[in-house]
C-alpha angles and dihedrals in degrees: 000000000000093000097059090045091053090050091051091050091050091050092051092051091052091047092051091052091046092052091050091050093048092049092051092047091049093052093047092048092050091050092050092049092052091048091049092048091052090051093049090052093056117101117234118270135050096292113133118245119263123239096270093048094047094048100080093049095047092043091056091045089052091049092056094039098255098122105090131176092276089068089064090068095040109112089213092065110082125231088234090061093047091049089053096051092093090055094048093051091067138232095319090072095053114105116250117215123247136039095301091066092048092050095046101038115152108255092202092059091046091055090047092055091047092051091048088053091053090046091050090049091052095236133204091020092051130220119340114278123234121242120248091261092056099048099114139110119262111286092211093052116126095198127078115263109232100183142253118314138184120255098179098108128110091256127038117241092209098049103147120096114000130190139151135214117190095191113022108032112142134167093248091048091056093042093051092049092051094043091050088057092048096249121150100213134044119195127191123202137184093356096284110046128091126195129182131202147141099234125072114237113258102225116066119200135197117276091246090066091069099065108136121112119234111255092232099033112039094184093061131073120241105182124267141246104323090350130111128208099210128203129185108229103168094122095034116122107207099224113259093339112111122230115248114259133217121273124222110235099182145259118307139179112254121242117250099246102042096173094057096037097056119051100212138022146181127204114198136151113258092001112189133209090251092051094048093044092049092050093050093043091056088052089049096243118145095209129061114192123197127199114163108298092347125098121192130187121210152151123237108267135179087262094046105028101147093239097109105062118167133206109304090224089073088069093052117129094241100042122114091230091057091051090050087050095229095132137047140192116242125206131186111233122218093251124089126249096258097197091090105029097091110099134169143164119274111279090226131022114276116250091206117061106213128191127206096207128185144142111263111275094027096113100267094146092050091049089051090053090053094045094048094050093043097049101028091230130110121249122223134219137222085219134042117242114179091195091059092045091053090052092059105276094129093173089070089081094047118093109263092232095050093098089215092116129075093237139347127239115230139164092186125124133182129090099272094049093046099046091057087077126072094210140352145203104225109207114199127187134182103280092225090059094040094052093050092046094049092046089052090050094049092049102035110013132250097316104027137089127234115252123246091254089061093054093046096047128086088257093081099054090043089051093051094047093053102034099043091065089046090056089057098042091048093060094040093052094050091048090050102042105022113113099206121005141187110193113210125180117216091221091053090051090052095048099041106022104163098045092044093045090048088056092049092049091050089052088055089053095240124133114221132184121240090240091059091051090051088050089055090049089053090051096034101130099061122183102301107068117116109239134194132035118327109244090213113063100158123096105268096193121087121210089257091053091049092051090051095048095043089055091055091047091055091048093052092044091054092047092052091052091047088056092051096256126127111264125250118296114276095248091064099073137071101010 
């Protein structure tokens, strides 16, 4: 009996080896056939294969592990292929919802997506240049083309509103945005960047210097590298979009020496708010100040910081104080305070790698806006968000390890992810507010609100059950593994912006003038605040949800105190 069994065992071993050999031979033969087919499809001559011809070869190479990171920068490999790498790598590369996926994201895939993005952008060569026959301003432009100008100086000439659009930038899009904000000039640079201002750049260049096609309008020119295609849009009416109006800031006591306190002025009989605001907007001042027939233009200063408003009745036309000219009405003009809008990458790599860490929905993007305008340096991100990049966060496109940014946004937790950073600003927000903000973002984007059906579906309780624990573990992990921390509460930053921001800037080892901090305070909202009435006014949290969240709040509060930090603000717990 033993002998037949031994023969059967021997036969099965041989069969197993034979099956393995046949499988390997089959795979090798298939690869060779695909390679041969790709070669046959190539036309004669040295011309590189197109995307469809290169796809089978690269796909096979990817399948057997031959496509390394160098292929991502090879001009013969198409962007379509690189975009499809995540799909070809199989289900393990697909993102899984929830905080576990965010904490355990595959760093190799993240780098691959970033490299594809740079490849698609054409870096380092920049956007595609227009041929000599196409170097012309947009024919459909309603503004007046002023010419090509240099933008290589230390400070930008057009330093008002700034935004980017990597896919859809057009001349009219930039003009409308600048006209809506009451700027006189719109300048386009590098095919995708738009800058607004009220002063024409000083250094004019030859028309051939502006040779980059607009990303959304290939037949039109949108500047070049360090070159601006400038249009005058003062009389431009941006379609049905309404121009931004002035905002009343209040009644204030005038300074003693008005002439020296305010840089520019206009004296005119029966001067109106619109006249004064238009005059100050053209001069690029954010404040228009009215006193009788006198109009003054100014910036917020330590002496005139708009924190000491008085009763508005003191500025009434019939009041004794108005006749004695002791008080004035202050209006916010549509233009930005340009003293803090210039931003750039760090001139040398930072020696200290700083994180700006928060739970999603805790105001990280808003904090980045404040830090960038206060320090003058871009912030980076552990992720890439094209929407944020288009709104002016240029550090989004930079690699998060480049150390060219003042700090790096992250929502990661876990020892390995935390210990990569030398120090961190830990931004904490009330979990009730954070959960609602993040749910709105997931359902309706950065500026939208979730619909009623989202709140009433099973999606909302599932979201709370998974994300509430993440809010707690995120803070606890950073307290445990963070090397050097500055804990900042979102509510504290809202209530006391300048002192808190001054503390954050000092932590980043940057010296900032008081005037620049006042400029940030004047531009504090940025482009990512949800506006308008919330469509959901009912209480979204059930008693069970509140019990769960309050338990996590108490845990975090105790941990902060154990690490010698002040506990959570009083309004956090209990709700």
